[in-house]
XYZ file of C-alpha atoms in Angstrom:
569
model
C 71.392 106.050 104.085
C 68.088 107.925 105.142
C 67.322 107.726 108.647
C 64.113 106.607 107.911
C 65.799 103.445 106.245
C 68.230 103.126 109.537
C 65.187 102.963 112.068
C 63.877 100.202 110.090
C 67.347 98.173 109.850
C 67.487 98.495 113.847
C 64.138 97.361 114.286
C 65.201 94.380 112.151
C 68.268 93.715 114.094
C 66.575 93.759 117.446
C 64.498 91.124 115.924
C 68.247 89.293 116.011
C 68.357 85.727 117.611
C 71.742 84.910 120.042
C 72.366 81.421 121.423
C 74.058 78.433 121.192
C 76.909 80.171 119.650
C 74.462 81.094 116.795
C 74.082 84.258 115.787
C 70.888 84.721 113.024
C 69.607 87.490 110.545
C 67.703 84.416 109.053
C 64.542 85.994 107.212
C 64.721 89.470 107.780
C 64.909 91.107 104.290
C 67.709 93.028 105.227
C 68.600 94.756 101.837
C 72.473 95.098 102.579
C 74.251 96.900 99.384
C 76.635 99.020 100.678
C 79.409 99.290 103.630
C 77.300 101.758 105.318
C 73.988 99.260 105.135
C 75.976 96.695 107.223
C 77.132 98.626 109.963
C 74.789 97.032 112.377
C 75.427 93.542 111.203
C 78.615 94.141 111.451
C 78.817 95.443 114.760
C 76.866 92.401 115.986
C 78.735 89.981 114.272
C 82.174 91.645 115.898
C 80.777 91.963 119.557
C 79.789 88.372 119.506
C 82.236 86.068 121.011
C 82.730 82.919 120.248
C 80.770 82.428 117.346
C 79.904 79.232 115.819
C 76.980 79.425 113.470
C 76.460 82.458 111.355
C 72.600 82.707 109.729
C 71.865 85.275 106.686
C 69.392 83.363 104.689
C 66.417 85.002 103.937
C 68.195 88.344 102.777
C 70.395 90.254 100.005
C 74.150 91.164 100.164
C 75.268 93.165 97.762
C 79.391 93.117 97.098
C 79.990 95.891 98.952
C 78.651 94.677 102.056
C 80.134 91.360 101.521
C 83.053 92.883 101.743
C 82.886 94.588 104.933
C 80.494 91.437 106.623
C 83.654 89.113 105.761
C 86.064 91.918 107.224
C 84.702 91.048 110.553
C 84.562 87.224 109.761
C 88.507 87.463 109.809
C 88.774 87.148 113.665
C 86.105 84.849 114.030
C 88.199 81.527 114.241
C 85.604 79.395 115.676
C 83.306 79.827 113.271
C 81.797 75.923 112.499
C 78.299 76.765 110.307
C 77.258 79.001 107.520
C 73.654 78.822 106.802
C 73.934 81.576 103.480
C 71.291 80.203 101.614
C 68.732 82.389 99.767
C 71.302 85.705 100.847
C 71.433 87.271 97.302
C 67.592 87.502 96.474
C 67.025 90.247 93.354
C 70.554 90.073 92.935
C 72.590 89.819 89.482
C 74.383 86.374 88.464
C 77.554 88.905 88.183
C 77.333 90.022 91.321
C 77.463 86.563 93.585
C 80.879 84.951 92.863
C 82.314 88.350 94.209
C 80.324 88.388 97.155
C 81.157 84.594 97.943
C 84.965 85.135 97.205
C 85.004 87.634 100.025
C 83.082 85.605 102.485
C 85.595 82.858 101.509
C 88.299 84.424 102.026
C 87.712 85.685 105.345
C 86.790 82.196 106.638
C 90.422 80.981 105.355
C 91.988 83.890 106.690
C 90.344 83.246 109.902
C 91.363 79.846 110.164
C 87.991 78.145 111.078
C 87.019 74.421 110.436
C 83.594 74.368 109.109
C 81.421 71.822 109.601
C 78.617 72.680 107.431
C 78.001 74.936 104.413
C 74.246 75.782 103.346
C 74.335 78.092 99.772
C 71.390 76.350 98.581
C 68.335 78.237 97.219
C 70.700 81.451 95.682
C 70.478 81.184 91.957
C 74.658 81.969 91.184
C 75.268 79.642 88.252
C 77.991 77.665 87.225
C 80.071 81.139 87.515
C 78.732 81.033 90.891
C 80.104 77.490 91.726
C 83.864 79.174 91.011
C 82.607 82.113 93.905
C 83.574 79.254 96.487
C 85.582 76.709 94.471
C 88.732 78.356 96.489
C 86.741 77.780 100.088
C 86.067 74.375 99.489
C 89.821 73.518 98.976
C 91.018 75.479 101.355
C 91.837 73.688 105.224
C 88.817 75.658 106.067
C 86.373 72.695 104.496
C 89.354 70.191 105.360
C 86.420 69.529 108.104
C 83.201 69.815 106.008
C 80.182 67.246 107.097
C 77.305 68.782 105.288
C 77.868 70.462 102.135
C 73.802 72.115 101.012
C 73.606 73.455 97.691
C 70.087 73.223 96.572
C 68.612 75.064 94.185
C 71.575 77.181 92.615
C 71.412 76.169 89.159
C 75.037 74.847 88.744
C 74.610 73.102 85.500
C 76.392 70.314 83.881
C 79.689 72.884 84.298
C 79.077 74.014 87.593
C 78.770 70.279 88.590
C 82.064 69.539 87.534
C 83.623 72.354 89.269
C 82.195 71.063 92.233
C 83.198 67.666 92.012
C 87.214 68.586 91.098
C 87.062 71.303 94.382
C 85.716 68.161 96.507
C 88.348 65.478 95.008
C 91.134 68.379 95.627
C 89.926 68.947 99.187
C 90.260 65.496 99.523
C 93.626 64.623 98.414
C 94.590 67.821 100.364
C 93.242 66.979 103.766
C 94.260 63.107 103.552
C 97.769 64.297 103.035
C 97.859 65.836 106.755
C 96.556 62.897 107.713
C 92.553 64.168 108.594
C 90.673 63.150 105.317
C 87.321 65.078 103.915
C 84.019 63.462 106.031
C 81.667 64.750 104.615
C 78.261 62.923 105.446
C 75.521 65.292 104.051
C 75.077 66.375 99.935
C 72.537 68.164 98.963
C 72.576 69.442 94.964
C 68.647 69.280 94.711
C 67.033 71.268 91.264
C 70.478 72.192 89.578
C 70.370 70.586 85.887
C 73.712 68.704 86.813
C 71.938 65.741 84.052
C 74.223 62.855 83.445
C 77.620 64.730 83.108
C 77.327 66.494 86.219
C 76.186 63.282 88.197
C 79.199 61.097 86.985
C 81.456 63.805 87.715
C 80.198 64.096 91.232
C 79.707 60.474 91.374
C 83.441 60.186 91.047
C 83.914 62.610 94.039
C 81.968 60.770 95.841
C 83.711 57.191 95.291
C 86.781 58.966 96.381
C 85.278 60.499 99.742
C 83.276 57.081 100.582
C 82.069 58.649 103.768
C 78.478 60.090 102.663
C 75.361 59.128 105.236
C 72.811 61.286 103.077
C 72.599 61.887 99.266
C 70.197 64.540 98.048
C 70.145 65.282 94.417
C 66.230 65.623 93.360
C 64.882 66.888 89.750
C 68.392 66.986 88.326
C 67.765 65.671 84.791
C 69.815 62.285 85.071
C 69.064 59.250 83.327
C 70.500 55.743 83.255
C 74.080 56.761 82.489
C 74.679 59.491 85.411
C 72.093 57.389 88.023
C 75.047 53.947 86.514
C 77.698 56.094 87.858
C 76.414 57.257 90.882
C 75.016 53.744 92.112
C 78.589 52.953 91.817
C 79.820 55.557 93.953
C 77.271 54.744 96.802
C 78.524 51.274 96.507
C 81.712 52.444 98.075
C 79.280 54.667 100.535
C 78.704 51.976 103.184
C 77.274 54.416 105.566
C 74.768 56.005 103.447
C 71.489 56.195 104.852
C 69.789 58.344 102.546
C 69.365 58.286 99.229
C 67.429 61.081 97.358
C 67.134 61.202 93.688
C 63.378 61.955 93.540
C 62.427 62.978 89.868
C 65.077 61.879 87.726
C 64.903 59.320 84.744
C 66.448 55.875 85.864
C 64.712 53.168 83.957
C 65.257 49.601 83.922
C 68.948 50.243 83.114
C 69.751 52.709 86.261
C 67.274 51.014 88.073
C 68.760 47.706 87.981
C 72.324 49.123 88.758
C 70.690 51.300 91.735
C 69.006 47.759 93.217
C 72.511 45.785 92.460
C 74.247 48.601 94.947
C 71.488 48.564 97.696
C 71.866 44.994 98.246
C 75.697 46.076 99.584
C 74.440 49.129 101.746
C 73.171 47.660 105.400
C 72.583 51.167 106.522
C 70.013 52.621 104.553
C 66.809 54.054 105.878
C 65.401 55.910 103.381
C 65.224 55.476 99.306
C 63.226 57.565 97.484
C 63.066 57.133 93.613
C 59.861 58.515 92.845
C 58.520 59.744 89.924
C 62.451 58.260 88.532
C 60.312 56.006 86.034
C 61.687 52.775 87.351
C 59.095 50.756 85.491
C 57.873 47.399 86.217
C 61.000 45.445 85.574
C 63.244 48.294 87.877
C 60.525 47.679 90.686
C 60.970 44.003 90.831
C 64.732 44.682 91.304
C 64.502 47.234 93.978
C 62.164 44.925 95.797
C 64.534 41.969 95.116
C 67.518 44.227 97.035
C 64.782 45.213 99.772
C 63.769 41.675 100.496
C 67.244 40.302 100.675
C 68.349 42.871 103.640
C 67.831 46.420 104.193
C 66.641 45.641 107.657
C 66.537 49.480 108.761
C 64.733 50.897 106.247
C 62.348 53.597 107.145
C 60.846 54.741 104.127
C 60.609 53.388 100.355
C 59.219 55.777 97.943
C 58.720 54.166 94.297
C 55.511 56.797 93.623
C 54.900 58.003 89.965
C 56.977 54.943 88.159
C 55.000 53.815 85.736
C 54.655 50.576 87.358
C 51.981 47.896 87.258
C 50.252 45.190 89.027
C 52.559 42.407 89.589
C 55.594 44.325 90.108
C 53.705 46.851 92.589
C 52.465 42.898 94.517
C 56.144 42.173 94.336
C 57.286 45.717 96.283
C 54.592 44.656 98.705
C 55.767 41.095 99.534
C 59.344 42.105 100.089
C 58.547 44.572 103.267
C 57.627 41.751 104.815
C 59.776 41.434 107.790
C 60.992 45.485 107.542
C 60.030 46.147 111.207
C 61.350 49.629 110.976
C 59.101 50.429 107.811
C 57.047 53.749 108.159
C 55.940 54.411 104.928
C 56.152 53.069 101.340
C 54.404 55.301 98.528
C 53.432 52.993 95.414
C 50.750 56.258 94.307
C 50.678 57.529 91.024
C 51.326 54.184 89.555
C 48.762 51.877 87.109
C 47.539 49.635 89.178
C 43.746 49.659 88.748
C 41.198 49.513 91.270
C 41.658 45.448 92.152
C 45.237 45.743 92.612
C 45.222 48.831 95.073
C 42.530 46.155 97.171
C 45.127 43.219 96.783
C 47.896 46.140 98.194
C 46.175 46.488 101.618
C 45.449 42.730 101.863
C 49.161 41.690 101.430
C 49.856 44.740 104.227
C 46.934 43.619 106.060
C 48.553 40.397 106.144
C 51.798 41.523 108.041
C 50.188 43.869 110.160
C 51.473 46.601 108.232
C 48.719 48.214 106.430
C 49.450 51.395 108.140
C 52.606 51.835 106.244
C 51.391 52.281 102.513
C 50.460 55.867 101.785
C 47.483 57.001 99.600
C 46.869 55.624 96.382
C 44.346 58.271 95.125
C 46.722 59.138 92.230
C 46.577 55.396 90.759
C 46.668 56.183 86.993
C 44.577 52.792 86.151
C 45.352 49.611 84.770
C 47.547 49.476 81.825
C 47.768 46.994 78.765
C 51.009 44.972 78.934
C 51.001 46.358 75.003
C 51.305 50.151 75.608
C 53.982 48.968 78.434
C 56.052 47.606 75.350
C 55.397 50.152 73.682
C 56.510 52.517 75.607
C 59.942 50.404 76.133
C 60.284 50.235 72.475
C 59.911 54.187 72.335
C 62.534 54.259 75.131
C 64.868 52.047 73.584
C 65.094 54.081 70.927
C 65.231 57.513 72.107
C 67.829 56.282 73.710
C 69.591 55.139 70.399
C 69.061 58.203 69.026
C 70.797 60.062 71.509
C 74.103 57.468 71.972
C 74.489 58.333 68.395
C 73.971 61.744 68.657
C 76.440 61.838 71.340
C 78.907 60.151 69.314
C 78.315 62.162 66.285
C 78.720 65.521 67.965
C 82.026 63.784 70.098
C 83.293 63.475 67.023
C 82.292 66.593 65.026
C 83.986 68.299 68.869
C 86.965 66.816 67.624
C 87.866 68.202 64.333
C 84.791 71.100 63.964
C 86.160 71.924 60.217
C 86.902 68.854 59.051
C 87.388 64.541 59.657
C 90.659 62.947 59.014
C 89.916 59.884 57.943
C 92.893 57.490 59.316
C 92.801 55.106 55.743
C 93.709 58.424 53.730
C 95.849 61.770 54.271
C 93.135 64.434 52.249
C 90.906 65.539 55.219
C 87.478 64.848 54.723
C 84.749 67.422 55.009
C 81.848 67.489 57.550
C 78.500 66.770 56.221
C 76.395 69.442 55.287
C 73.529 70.325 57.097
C 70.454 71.746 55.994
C 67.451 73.423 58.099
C 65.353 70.199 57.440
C 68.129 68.173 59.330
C 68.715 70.029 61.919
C 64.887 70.529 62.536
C 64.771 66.938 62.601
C 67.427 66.278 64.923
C 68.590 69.474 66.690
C 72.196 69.869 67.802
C 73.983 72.947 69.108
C 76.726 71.652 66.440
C 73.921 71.387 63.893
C 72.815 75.195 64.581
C 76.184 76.559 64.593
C 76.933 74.522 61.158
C 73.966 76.112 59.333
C 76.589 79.129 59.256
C 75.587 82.611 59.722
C 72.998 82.581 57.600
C 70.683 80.478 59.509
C 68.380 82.497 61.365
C 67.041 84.000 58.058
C 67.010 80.211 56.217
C 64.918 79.294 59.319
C 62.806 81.495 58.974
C 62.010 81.932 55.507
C 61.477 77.939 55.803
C 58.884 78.030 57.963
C 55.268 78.957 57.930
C 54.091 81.524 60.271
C 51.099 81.541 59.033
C 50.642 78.039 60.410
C 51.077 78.044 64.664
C 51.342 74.677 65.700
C 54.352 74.657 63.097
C 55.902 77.760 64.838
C 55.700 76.669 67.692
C 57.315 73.533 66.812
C 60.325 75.489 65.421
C 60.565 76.950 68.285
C 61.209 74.553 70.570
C 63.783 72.699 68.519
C 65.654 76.379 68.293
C 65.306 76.105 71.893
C 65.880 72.563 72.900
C 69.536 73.386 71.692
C 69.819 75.929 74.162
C 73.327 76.355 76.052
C 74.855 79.098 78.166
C 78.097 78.990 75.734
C 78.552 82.597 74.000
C 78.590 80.841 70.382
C 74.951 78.298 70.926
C 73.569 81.308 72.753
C 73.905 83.593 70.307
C 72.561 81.425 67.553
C 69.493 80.109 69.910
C 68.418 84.102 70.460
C 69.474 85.292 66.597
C 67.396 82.432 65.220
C 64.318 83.122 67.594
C 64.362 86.568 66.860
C 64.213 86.243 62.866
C 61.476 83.372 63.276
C 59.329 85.342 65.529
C 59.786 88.841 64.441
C 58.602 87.520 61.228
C 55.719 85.492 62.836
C 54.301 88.453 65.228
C 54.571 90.925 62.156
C 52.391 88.406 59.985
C 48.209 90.083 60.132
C 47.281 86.601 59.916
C 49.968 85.345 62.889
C 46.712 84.543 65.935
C 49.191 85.728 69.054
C 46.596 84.340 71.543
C 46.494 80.669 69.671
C 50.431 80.746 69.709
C 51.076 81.077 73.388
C 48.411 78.411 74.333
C 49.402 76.188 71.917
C 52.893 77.091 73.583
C 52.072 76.344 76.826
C 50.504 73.117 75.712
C 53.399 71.760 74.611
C 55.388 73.149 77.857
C 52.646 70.739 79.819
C 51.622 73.899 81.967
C 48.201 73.885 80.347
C 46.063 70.814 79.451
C 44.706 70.207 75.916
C 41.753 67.739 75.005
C 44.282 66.278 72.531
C 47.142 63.617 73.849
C 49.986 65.979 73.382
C 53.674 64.778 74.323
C 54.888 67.710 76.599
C 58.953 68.631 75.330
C 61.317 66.702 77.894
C 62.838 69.399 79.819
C 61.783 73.332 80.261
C 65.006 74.376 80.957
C 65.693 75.523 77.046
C 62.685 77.116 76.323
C 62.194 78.955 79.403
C 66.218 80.730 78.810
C 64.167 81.476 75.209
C 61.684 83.070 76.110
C 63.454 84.869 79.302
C 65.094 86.417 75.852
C 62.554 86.474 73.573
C 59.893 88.756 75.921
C 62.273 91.494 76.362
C 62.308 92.310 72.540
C 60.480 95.087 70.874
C 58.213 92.665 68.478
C 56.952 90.272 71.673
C 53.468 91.529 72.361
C 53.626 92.747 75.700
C 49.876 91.428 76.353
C 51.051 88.153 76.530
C 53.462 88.740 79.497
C 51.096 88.265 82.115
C 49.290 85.058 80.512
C 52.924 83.652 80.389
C 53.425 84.947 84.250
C 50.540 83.477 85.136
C 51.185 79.998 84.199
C 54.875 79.564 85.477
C 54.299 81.027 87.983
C 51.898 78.085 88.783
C 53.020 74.627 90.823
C 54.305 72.346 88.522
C 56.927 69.815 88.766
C 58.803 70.408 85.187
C 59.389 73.737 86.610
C 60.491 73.084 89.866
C 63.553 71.327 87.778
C 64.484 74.090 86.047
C 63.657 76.600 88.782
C 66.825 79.009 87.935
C 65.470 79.502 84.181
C 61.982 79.895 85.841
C 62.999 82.346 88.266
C 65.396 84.060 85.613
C 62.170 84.714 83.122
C 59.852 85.659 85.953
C 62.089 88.156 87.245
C 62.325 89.264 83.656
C 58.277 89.495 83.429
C 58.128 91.127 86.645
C 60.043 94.380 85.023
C 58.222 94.757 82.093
């Protein structure tokens, strides 16, 4: 280490806060990589006596110096709080789950009884998940009250992980007679989408002692939001319940109003932008009205819901002394309604409560409302059977037995047309090896919008399993080489048209932006790092994910995974 770089990590370290048992690092961009880089850290962490609360978010810890940091955490017995979020910044996926099986270890070897465990904003993976699957069984977490884990990008896998380590810790702990507490769960922005939530959701019926719940822009509709409104049903203490951006509609909406009306504790819901609709609204205000007596703070913003269910939400704060805030923005209301809003408010000397409504969207006909349903209904159709097909096809992948006969009968085929139609990962991988070239050849690069569309269907099948992986990048590599080696293919037309259909740029056309990001962002994290993407367009695709937008914020692992990617080029 050059001494040059030493004078700078002590000037760091003096910048070290002591007190209360805490000892913090917290935001000091300490680049730690080896044994040597750590020494001071180290030596702090060892002269510090009785240490309670341990702070290294805002830094990077390489393996080696995990090592060595958790070396000194042996002795430190008393050690209650890890706040190790945002620690492994610039750091490979490979390298975490090493680092935080070291640091794990050391706390079990130490003996301490943590109380709360902050990993959130460090982008590990589902791989990551397994880094401190052995902590959170251990006796060490037997004590756990806040478990923070926002922002990691655990995935449907890494969810369920998570949820088995928190049932074992469980059954472990009750059976010397001190059952898991915990009371705070944060698993904001992690793509845990419906099998994920029901896993955790069964976790959660088992621990029963939650007080906050905070699982944000997660991908879960009616089926996973079902499961976990059952699980807070056997929360009687919650307080909080979080599940900002997520899909509920009337179905999870309904079931998340039937379990409020058993919850006497709550102070805070917020289920905005969850698409609740009109006919979810009037339930959630039907649970409010009937008790709920300490609620704080209802947020039912971005919904999609209109005027006479947005009047109902306002009658049934009527008597809600304790009511701060409620946000009804973003919804279609039209200019009249929003009026009749403060009036009602006015009326209970409570106007003070409802937030802006500069977002309305307008008045809405009661026939594009249906129509929307209708569209719902059946997207929803589609994908039960889907779900069953591909159960199925999971079953027997070569072939169906069919029970009435003992010949095994074959799979359908599947063509390129079919699975364009209706993309599957088991569609993909049953076009056989063949079908990156059949793709290709079957589409017309001389046309962009179809591209494009191609595209994100490759994409939208996108999994981090070796075999879908492999076909998602072989397919977009023969369909784009092929495209950006065409003298006709317009480059510049095909990533705005692309970002169009992302929603991170607006077109004067109603375009239907593609329901999650999260597929074609892995794709293109691919795609720009190969020799026939033009590297002019890198910074024109920077640009515009880099940007605020809420589609990305829920897939902010594949975001940050292709912007680091950009940022090397």
């Amino acid at each position: 280490m050059a001494s040059e770089d030493i004078t700078k990590l002590a000037e760091s370290l003096a910048k070290t806060k002591v007190g209360g048992g805490q000892l913090s690092f917290k935001g000091q961009s300490l680049k730690l990589n080896t044994a040597e880089d750590a020494e001071e850290v180290i030596k702090q962490i060892e002269e510090f006596d009785g240490l309670e609360a341990l702070r290294l978010e805002g830094n990077t810890v390489g393996v080696e110096a995990a090592k060595v940091i958790a070396k000194a955490l042996e002795k430190k017995c008393e050690l209650k709080r890890c706040h190790w979020s945002d620690m492994f910044t610039g750091r490979l996926r490979s390298e975490i789950p090493p680092a935080l099986i070291s640091l794990g270890d050391a706390l079990i070897t130490a003996g301490a009884q943590l109380v709360e465990l902050d990993l959130s904003d460090n982008a590990f993976g589902p791989d990551g998940v397994r880094g401190f699957e052995a902590l959170l069984k251990s006796p060490a977490c037997y004590t756990l009250q806040e478990l923070k884990l926002n922002n990691c990008g655990m995935g449907i896998g890494g969810g369920k992980i998570l949820a088995a380590a928190l049932k074992e810790c469980h059954r472990k702990s009750s059976a010397q007679g001190k059952p898991l507490s915990l009371k705070i769960f944060v698993a904001g922005r992690n793509r845990l989408e419906n099998d994920g939530a029901t896993a955790l959701a069964e976790a959660f019926g088992i621990i029963g002692t939650l007080e906050e719940v905070h699982m944000p822009q997660n991908g879960i509709n009616h089926p996973g939001i079902t499961a976990l409104a059952q699980a807070f049903a056997i929360n009687p203490l919650l307080k909080v319940i979080n599940l900002n951006d997520n899909t509920f509609t009337e179905k999870g909406a309904v079931a998340m109003a039937e379990t409020l009306k058993a919850l006497r504790q709550i102070e805070v819901i917020n289920f905005g932008d969850c698409l609740v609709r009109s006919k979810g609204a009037v339930a959630i205000a039907d649970a409010v009205k009937e008790g709920l007596h300490k609620l704080k703070e209802l947020n039912l913003s971005f919904c999609e819901i209109k005027r006479d269910a947005a009047l109902t939400v306002a009658e049934a704060i009527e008597d809600k002394a304790e009511l701060e805030k409620l946000d009804l923005n973003g919804n279609c209301l039209g200019e009249e309604v929003c009026e009749q809003l403060h009036e009602i408010l006015q009326g209970f000397n409570m106007a003070a409560v409802l937030g802006s409504l500069s977002d309305d969207e307008g008045e809405e006909d009661d026939d594009e409302e249906e129509e929307d349903e209708d569209e719902e209904e059946e997207e929803e159709e589609e994908e039960q059977q889907l779900k069953e097909r591909e159960e199925q096809e999971s079953l027997t992948p070569k072939k169906i037995i069919d029970s009435q006969a003992s010949t095994p009968v074959q799979s359908p085929p599947v063509d390129v047309a079919t699975f364009l139609a209706f993309p599957s990962p088991e569609k993909l991988l049953r076009l056989g090896p063949k079908c990156s070239a059949l793709i290709a050849q079957q589409t017309d690069t001389s046309d962009v919008e179809k591209v494009v569309a191609t595209l994100l269907r490759i994409s939208s099948v996108f999994k981090d399993e070796a075999p879908v992986k492999t076909a998602v990048h072989e397919t977009t590599d023969a369909l784009m080489k092929k495209a950006f080696s065409s003298a006709t293919f317009n480059s510049d037309m095909f990533i705005t048209n692309l970002l169009v259909h992302m929603g991170l740029l607006k077109s004067e056309e109603k375009i239907k932006a593609v329901p999650s990001l999260y597929g074609i962002l892995m794709t293109l994290n691919h795609m720009v790092q190969q020799d026939y993407f033009p590297k002019s367009l890198a910074p024109v695709l920077s640009a515009f994910v880099t940007k605020p937008n809420r589609a990305l914020d829920s897939c902010s692992f594949a975001r940050h995974m292709l912007l680091q990617t950009l940022h090397q080029l």
